């Protein structure tokens, strides 16, 4: 999600390289994100080769922003307790 | 107040890491190195019987075309199939747009300087000793490539810009000691060659790190 959040769109090859996941693992992650409506998957041909292009949906972008906010709050509380 | 970008999932560094992965292939280094080598090819005129200005023009066009072809074809057929396709956000696009405008202005400026030099209108600017080649190097090479490095966010290019800028000056000093053609061969060949070798090392590492994918 973080990788798709910082770019406009990316294909599966790019995501696999960046995340260092296996094809199967990456596919299953993407399928779940697509089912949740967080990721839009576009299948097309680049020349004669198939290409799967992915980008975060508006819903996905908002969900990720919300997740980061909550995580920040949690981490903030933990660090305050430590002090 | 908590800075979310820095505190949780540093998105700026993720984006930077993703963007900079495109410089891992070494093609930019090879491109810059070859351009520098091209400056020192004038001496090859001794092999052919063509008048100097025409020869330098022909060899420059051929060499620059080869350099651009290596960069373009390498990126298209070697880098992209291995690294994948990505479209960056608005900030990167805006930087690239600014870079294109700068390059356009730079080319126009270069053309004007070339025409003025051709008609001998800039002779009054000639400085004593090796200051003229130093100035030429800094203005025509270091300055534009430093700007390009900034817009591209490509740190190695700052070093190359400095190296390239000083080659004109060094070449002039070598000329006064060893004469021609060693001034071009050493002055431009050594730094250009070093940059190409650095590029090739990056390229080999890139091929190992990113094998051709079997499936998308």
Short mmCIF file of C-alpha atoms in Angstrom, two decimals:
data_model
loop_
_atom_site.label_atom_id
_atom_site.label_comp_id
_atom_site.label_asym_id
_atom_site.label_seq_id
_atom_site.Cartn_x
_atom_site.Cartn_y
_atom_site.Cartn_z
CA UNK A 1 0.00 0.00 0.00
CA UNK A 2 2.83 2.40 0.93
CA UNK A 3 4.53 1.90 -2.45
CA UNK A 4 1.31 2.54 -4.34
CA UNK A 5 0.57 5.53 -2.11
CA UNK A 6 3.75 7.38 -3.12
CA UNK A 7 3.33 6.87 -6.88
CA UNK A 8 0.50 7.43 -9.33
CA UNK A 9 0.57 3.87 -10.69
CA UNK A 10 2.92 0.91 -10.99
CA UNK A 11 2.93 -2.51 -12.60
CA UNK A 12 3.35 -5.89 -10.90
CA UNK A 13 7.01 -6.22 -11.95
CA UNK A 14 7.85 -2.93 -10.29
CA UNK A 15 5.99 -3.79 -7.09
CA UNK A 16 7.57 -7.25 -6.93
CA UNK A 17 11.05 -5.71 -7.17
CA UNK A 18 10.35 -3.08 -4.53
CA UNK A 19 8.56 -5.31 -2.04
CA UNK A 20 10.74 -8.38 -2.72
CA UNK A 21 7.66 -10.60 -2.40
CA UNK A 22 7.11 -13.74 -4.47
CA UNK A 23 4.65 -13.59 -7.39
CA UNK A 24 2.13 -15.74 -5.52
CA UNK A 25 2.39 -13.71 -2.35
CA UNK A 26 2.09 -10.39 -4.18
CA UNK A 27 -0.88 -11.62 -6.25
CA UNK A 28 -2.75 -12.72 -3.17
CA UNK A 29 -2.11 -9.36 -1.44
CA UNK A 30 -3.29 -7.47 -4.51
CA UNK A 31 -6.41 -9.65 -4.85
CA UNK A 32 -7.40 -8.89 -1.26
CA UNK A 33 -6.79 -5.17 -1.70
CA UNK A 34 -8.80 -5.24 -4.94
CA UNK A 35 -11.70 -7.03 -3.21
CA UNK A 36 -11.67 -4.35 -0.50
CA UNK A 37 -11.84 -1.69 -3.22
CA UNK A 38 -8.48 -0.20 -2.23
CA UNK A 39 -6.63 -0.98 -5.44
CA UNK A 40 -7.69 -0.67 -9.07
CA UNK A 41 -6.24 -3.33 -11.34
CA UNK A 42 -5.94 -2.67 -15.04
CA UNK A 43 -4.83 -5.48 -17.35
CA UNK A 44 -3.46 -4.42 -20.71
CA UNK A 45 -0.91 -5.30 -23.37
CA UNK A 46 2.39 -3.52 -23.77
CA UNK A 47 3.39 -4.56 -27.26
CA UNK A 48 2.75 -8.32 -27.22
CA UNK A 49 3.36 -8.75 -23.51
CA UNK A 50 0.60 -8.58 -20.88
CA UNK A 51 0.96 -5.93 -18.20
CA UNK A 52 -0.92 -5.53 -14.94
CA UNK A 53 -1.09 -1.91 -13.88
CA UNK A 54 -2.15 -0.99 -10.35
CA UNK A 55 -3.13 2.21 -8.63
CA UNK A 56 -4.71 3.10 -5.33
CA UNK A 57 -8.38 4.00 -5.45
CA UNK A 58 -9.69 7.05 -3.61
CA UNK A 59 -11.04 4.69 -0.96
CA UNK A 60 -7.63 3.01 -0.64
CA UNK A 61 -5.81 6.32 -0.38
CA UNK A 62 -8.15 7.54 2.36
CA UNK A 63 -7.92 4.23 4.23
CA UNK A 64 -4.12 4.36 4.16
CA UNK A 65 -4.07 7.99 5.38
CA UNK A 66 -6.42 7.01 8.21
CA UNK A 67 -4.27 3.97 9.08
CA UNK A 68 -1.16 6.15 9.33
CA UNK A 69 -2.94 8.69 11.50
CA UNK A 70 -4.08 5.97 13.91
CA UNK A 71 -0.64 4.42 13.97
CA UNK A 72 0.90 7.80 14.76
CA UNK A 73 -1.56 8.31 17.61
CA UNK A 74 -0.79 4.87 19.05
CA UNK A 75 2.96 5.41 18.77
CA UNK A 76 2.57 8.88 20.27
CA UNK A 77 0.75 7.47 23.30
CA UNK A 78 3.40 4.76 23.76
CA UNK A 79 6.24 7.28 23.63
CA UNK A 80 4.38 9.57 26.11
CA UNK A 81 4.00 6.67 28.56
CA UNK A 82 7.72 5.91 28.30
CA UNK A 83 8.52 9.53 29.27
CA UNK B 1 2.67 18.41 16.69
CA UNK B 2 3.63 15.02 15.22
CA UNK B 3 5.00 14.96 11.67
CA UNK B 4 3.23 11.90 10.26
CA UNK B 5 5.57 11.66 7.24
CA UNK B 6 8.57 11.29 9.52
CA UNK B 7 7.05 9.42 12.43
CA UNK B 8 5.18 6.58 10.75
CA UNK B 9 6.18 5.01 7.44
CA UNK B 10 8.55 7.61 6.08
CA UNK B 11 6.80 8.06 2.76
CA UNK B 12 9.26 10.62 1.48
CA UNK B 13 12.17 8.20 1.76
CA UNK B 14 10.09 5.38 0.27
CA UNK B 15 9.28 7.59 -2.71
CA UNK B 16 12.93 8.64 -3.01
CA UNK B 17 14.11 5.03 -2.86
CA UNK B 18 11.58 4.01 -5.53
CA UNK B 19 12.54 6.95 -7.76
CA UNK B 20 16.28 6.46 -7.38
CA UNK B 21 16.04 2.78 -8.32
CA UNK B 22 15.90 4.07 -11.92
CA UNK B 23 19.52 5.27 -11.60
CA UNK B 24 20.76 1.86 -10.50
CA UNK B 25 21.13 0.67 -14.10
CA UNK B 26 24.16 2.90 -14.75
CA UNK B 27 22.86 4.19 -18.09
CA UNK B 28 23.00 7.80 -16.92
CA UNK B 29 26.64 7.33 -15.92
CA UNK B 30 27.48 5.71 -19.26
CA UNK B 31 25.66 8.55 -21.05
CA UNK B 32 27.56 11.31 -19.20
CA UNK B 33 30.89 9.48 -19.54
CA UNK B 34 30.43 8.99 -23.27
CA UNK B 35 29.49 12.65 -23.77
CA UNK B 36 32.73 13.59 -22.03
CA UNK B 37 34.71 11.13 -24.14
CA UNK B 38 33.13 12.74 -27.18
CA UNK B 39 34.80 16.07 -26.35
CA UNK B 40 38.17 14.43 -26.71
CA UNK B 41 37.63 12.75 -30.08
CA UNK B 42 38.94 15.61 -32.20
CA UNK B 43 42.42 14.04 -32.33
CA UNK B 44 41.09 11.10 -34.42
CA UNK B 45 41.16 13.53 -37.35
CA UNK B 46 44.74 12.41 -37.96
CA UNK B 47 43.28 9.13 -39.31
CA UNK B 48 41.04 10.87 -41.86
CA UNK B 49 41.77 13.56 -44.39
CA UNK B 50 38.91 15.94 -43.64
CA UNK B 51 39.21 19.62 -42.71
CA UNK B 52 38.99 20.21 -38.94
CA UNK B 53 35.70 22.10 -38.36
CA UNK B 54 33.77 19.76 -40.64
CA UNK B 55 35.37 16.67 -39.12
CA UNK B 56 34.62 17.78 -35.55
CA UNK B 57 31.01 18.48 -36.53
CA UNK B 58 30.61 15.04 -38.17
CA UNK B 59 32.30 13.11 -35.35
CA UNK B 60 30.29 15.03 -32.72
CA UNK B 61 26.99 14.22 -34.43
CA UNK B 62 27.87 10.53 -34.87
CA UNK B 63 29.18 10.14 -31.30
CA UNK B 64 26.27 11.99 -29.70
CA UNK B 65 23.78 9.91 -31.73
CA UNK B 66 25.46 6.67 -30.58
CA UNK B 67 25.44 7.94 -26.96
CA UNK B 68 21.73 8.81 -27.10
CA UNK B 69 20.91 5.48 -28.78
CA UNK B 70 22.72 3.49 -26.08
CA UNK B 71 20.82 5.41 -23.39
CA UNK B 72 17.41 5.20 -25.07
CA UNK B 73 17.61 1.57 -26.24
CA UNK B 74 19.20 0.46 -22.96
CA UNK B 75 16.45 2.04 -20.89
CA UNK B 76 13.72 0.69 -23.18
CA UNK B 77 14.92 -2.87 -23.75
CA UNK B 78 17.03 -3.62 -20.67
CA UNK B 79 15.95 -1.42 -17.74
CA UNK B 80 12.18 -1.16 -18.09
CA UNK B 81 11.44 -4.89 -18.66
CA UNK B 82 13.51 -5.70 -15.56
CA UNK B 83 12.54 -2.91 -13.18
CA UNK B 84 8.92 -2.51 -14.28
CA UNK B 85 6.75 0.47 -15.11
CA UNK B 86 5.83 3.25 -12.72
CA UNK B 87 4.26 6.69 -12.97
CA UNK B 88 5.36 9.15 -10.32
CA UNK B 89 3.28 11.76 -8.56
CA UNK B 90 2.65 15.41 -9.38
CA UNK B 91 5.75 16.74 -7.59
CA UNK B 92 8.10 14.63 -9.72
CA UNK B 93 6.20 15.57 -12.87
CA UNK B 94 6.52 19.27 -12.01
CA UNK B 95 10.29 18.85 -11.47
CA UNK B 96 10.64 17.09 -14.82
CA UNK B 97 8.71 19.88 -16.51
CA UNK B 98 11.05 22.48 -14.97
CA UNK B 99 14.03 20.40 -16.10
CA UNK B 100 12.73 20.33 -19.69
CA UNK B 101 12.29 24.13 -19.66
CA UNK B 102 15.81 24.56 -18.28
CA UNK B 103 17.30 22.23 -20.92
CA UNK B 104 15.48 24.12 -23.67
CA UNK B 105 16.85 27.45 -22.41
CA UNK B 106 20.31 25.88 -22.11
CA UNK B 107 20.24 24.60 -25.69
CA UNK B 108 19.12 28.03 -26.96
CA UNK B 109 21.89 29.70 -24.94
CA UNK B 110 24.41 27.20 -26.34
CA UNK B 111 23.29 27.91 -29.91
CA UNK B 112 23.65 31.68 -29.38
CA UNK B 113 27.14 31.25 -27.87
CA UNK B 114 28.12 28.94 -30.77
CA UNK B 115 26.98 31.46 -33.40
CA UNK B 116 28.70 34.38 -31.61
CA UNK B 117 31.91 32.34 -31.27
CA UNK B 118 31.74 31.27 -34.93
CA UNK B 119 31.67 34.92 -36.04
CA UNK B 120 34.41 35.84 -33.54
CA UNK B 121 32.16 38.11 -31.51
CA UNK B 122 33.20 36.67 -28.15
CA UNK B 123 36.95 37.09 -28.53
CA UNK B 124 36.91 40.08 -26.19
CA UNK B 125 35.96 37.64 -23.40
CA UNK B 126 39.23 35.69 -23.71
CA UNK B 127 41.06 35.64 -20.38
CA UNK B 128 44.70 35.15 -19.61
CA UNK B 129 46.25 31.65 -19.31
CA UNK B 130 44.03 28.70 -18.51
CA UNK B 131 41.20 30.80 -17.10
CA UNK B 132 39.20 30.70 -20.36
CA UNK B 133 38.95 26.85 -20.55
CA UNK B 134 38.19 26.80 -16.81
CA UNK B 135 35.38 29.29 -17.31
CA UNK B 136 34.10 27.45 -20.40
CA UNK B 137 34.06 24.16 -18.47
CA UNK B 138 32.26 25.60 -15.47
CA UNK B 139 29.68 27.47 -17.53
CA UNK B 140 29.05 24.93 -20.28
CA UNK B 141 29.34 21.73 -18.24
CA UNK B 142 29.36 22.10 -14.45
CA UNK B 143 26.53 24.61 -14.20
CA UNK B 144 23.96 22.87 -16.46
CA UNK B 145 24.70 19.39 -15.15
CA UNK B 146 24.46 20.60 -11.54
CA UNK B 147 21.00 21.94 -12.31
CA UNK B 148 20.09 18.67 -14.05
CA UNK B 149 21.37 16.74 -10.99
CA UNK B 150 19.17 18.86 -8.74
CA UNK B 151 16.00 18.38 -10.78
CA UNK B 152 16.69 14.68 -11.34
CA UNK B 153 17.57 14.16 -7.67
CA UNK B 154 20.61 12.22 -8.89
CA UNK B 155 23.55 12.71 -6.50
CA UNK B 156 26.35 11.13 -8.55
CA UNK B 157 25.72 13.69 -11.27
CA UNK B 158 27.01 16.51 -9.01
CA UNK B 159 30.44 14.82 -8.94
CA UNK B 160 30.34 14.21 -12.70
CA UNK B 161 29.41 17.85 -13.28
CA UNK B 162 32.49 18.95 -11.36
CA UNK B 163 34.74 16.40 -13.06
CA UNK B 164 33.47 17.37 -16.50
CA UNK B 165 33.83 21.09 -15.84
CA UNK B 166 37.47 20.80 -14.89
CA UNK B 167 38.44 18.59 -17.86
CA UNK B 168 38.69 21.64 -20.17
CA UNK B 169 41.08 23.30 -17.76
CA UNK B 170 43.13 20.12 -17.17
CA UNK B 171 43.25 19.40 -20.89
CA UNK B 172 44.64 22.89 -21.50
CA UNK B 173 47.37 22.36 -18.90
CA UNK B 174 48.26 18.94 -20.39
CA UNK B 175 48.44 20.60 -23.83
CA UNK B 176 51.09 23.03 -22.57
CA UNK B 177 53.14 20.09 -21.20
CA UNK B 178 52.54 17.15 -23.54
CA UNK B 179 50.93 18.77 -26.58
CA UNK B 180 48.29 17.28 -28.87
CA UNK B 181 46.69 14.67 -29.06
CA UNK B 182 47.58 13.61 -25.50
CA UNK B 183 45.76 16.65 -24.09
CA UNK B 184 42.42 15.34 -25.42
CA UNK B 185 43.17 11.67 -24.78
CA UNK B 186 44.18 12.20 -21.15
CA UNK B 187 42.14 15.33 -20.38
CA UNK B 188 38.79 13.98 -21.59
CA UNK B 189 39.51 10.27 -21.93
CA UNK B 190 40.48 9.58 -18.32
CA UNK B 191 37.49 11.24 -16.55
CA UNK B 192 35.08 10.10 -19.29
CA UNK B 193 36.45 6.58 -19.09
CA UNK B 194 36.20 6.51 -15.28
CA UNK B 195 32.55 7.59 -15.44
CA UNK B 196 31.76 4.96 -18.11
CA UNK B 197 33.45 2.26 -15.99
CA UNK B 198 31.42 3.36 -12.93
CA UNK B 199 28.31 3.12 -15.11
CA UNK B 200 29.25 -0.36 -16.29
CA UNK B 201 29.78 -1.52 -12.69
CA UNK B 202 26.31 -0.20 -11.79
CA UNK B 203 24.94 -1.90 -14.91
CA UNK B 204 26.38 -5.31 -14.00
CA UNK B 205 25.07 -4.97 -10.43
CA UNK B 206 21.69 -3.97 -11.85
CA UNK B 207 21.53 -7.06 -14.12
CA UNK B 208 22.28 -9.28 -11.13
CA UNK B 209 19.79 -7.55 -8.85
CA UNK B 210 16.97 -7.41 -11.40
CA UNK B 211 16.85 -10.56 -13.55
CA UNK B 212 14.34 -10.58 -16.38
CA UNK B 213 10.94 -11.47 -14.87
CA UNK B 214 9.29 -14.67 -16.06
CA UNK B 215 5.78 -13.55 -15.34
CA UNK B 216 3.70 -10.40 -14.85
#
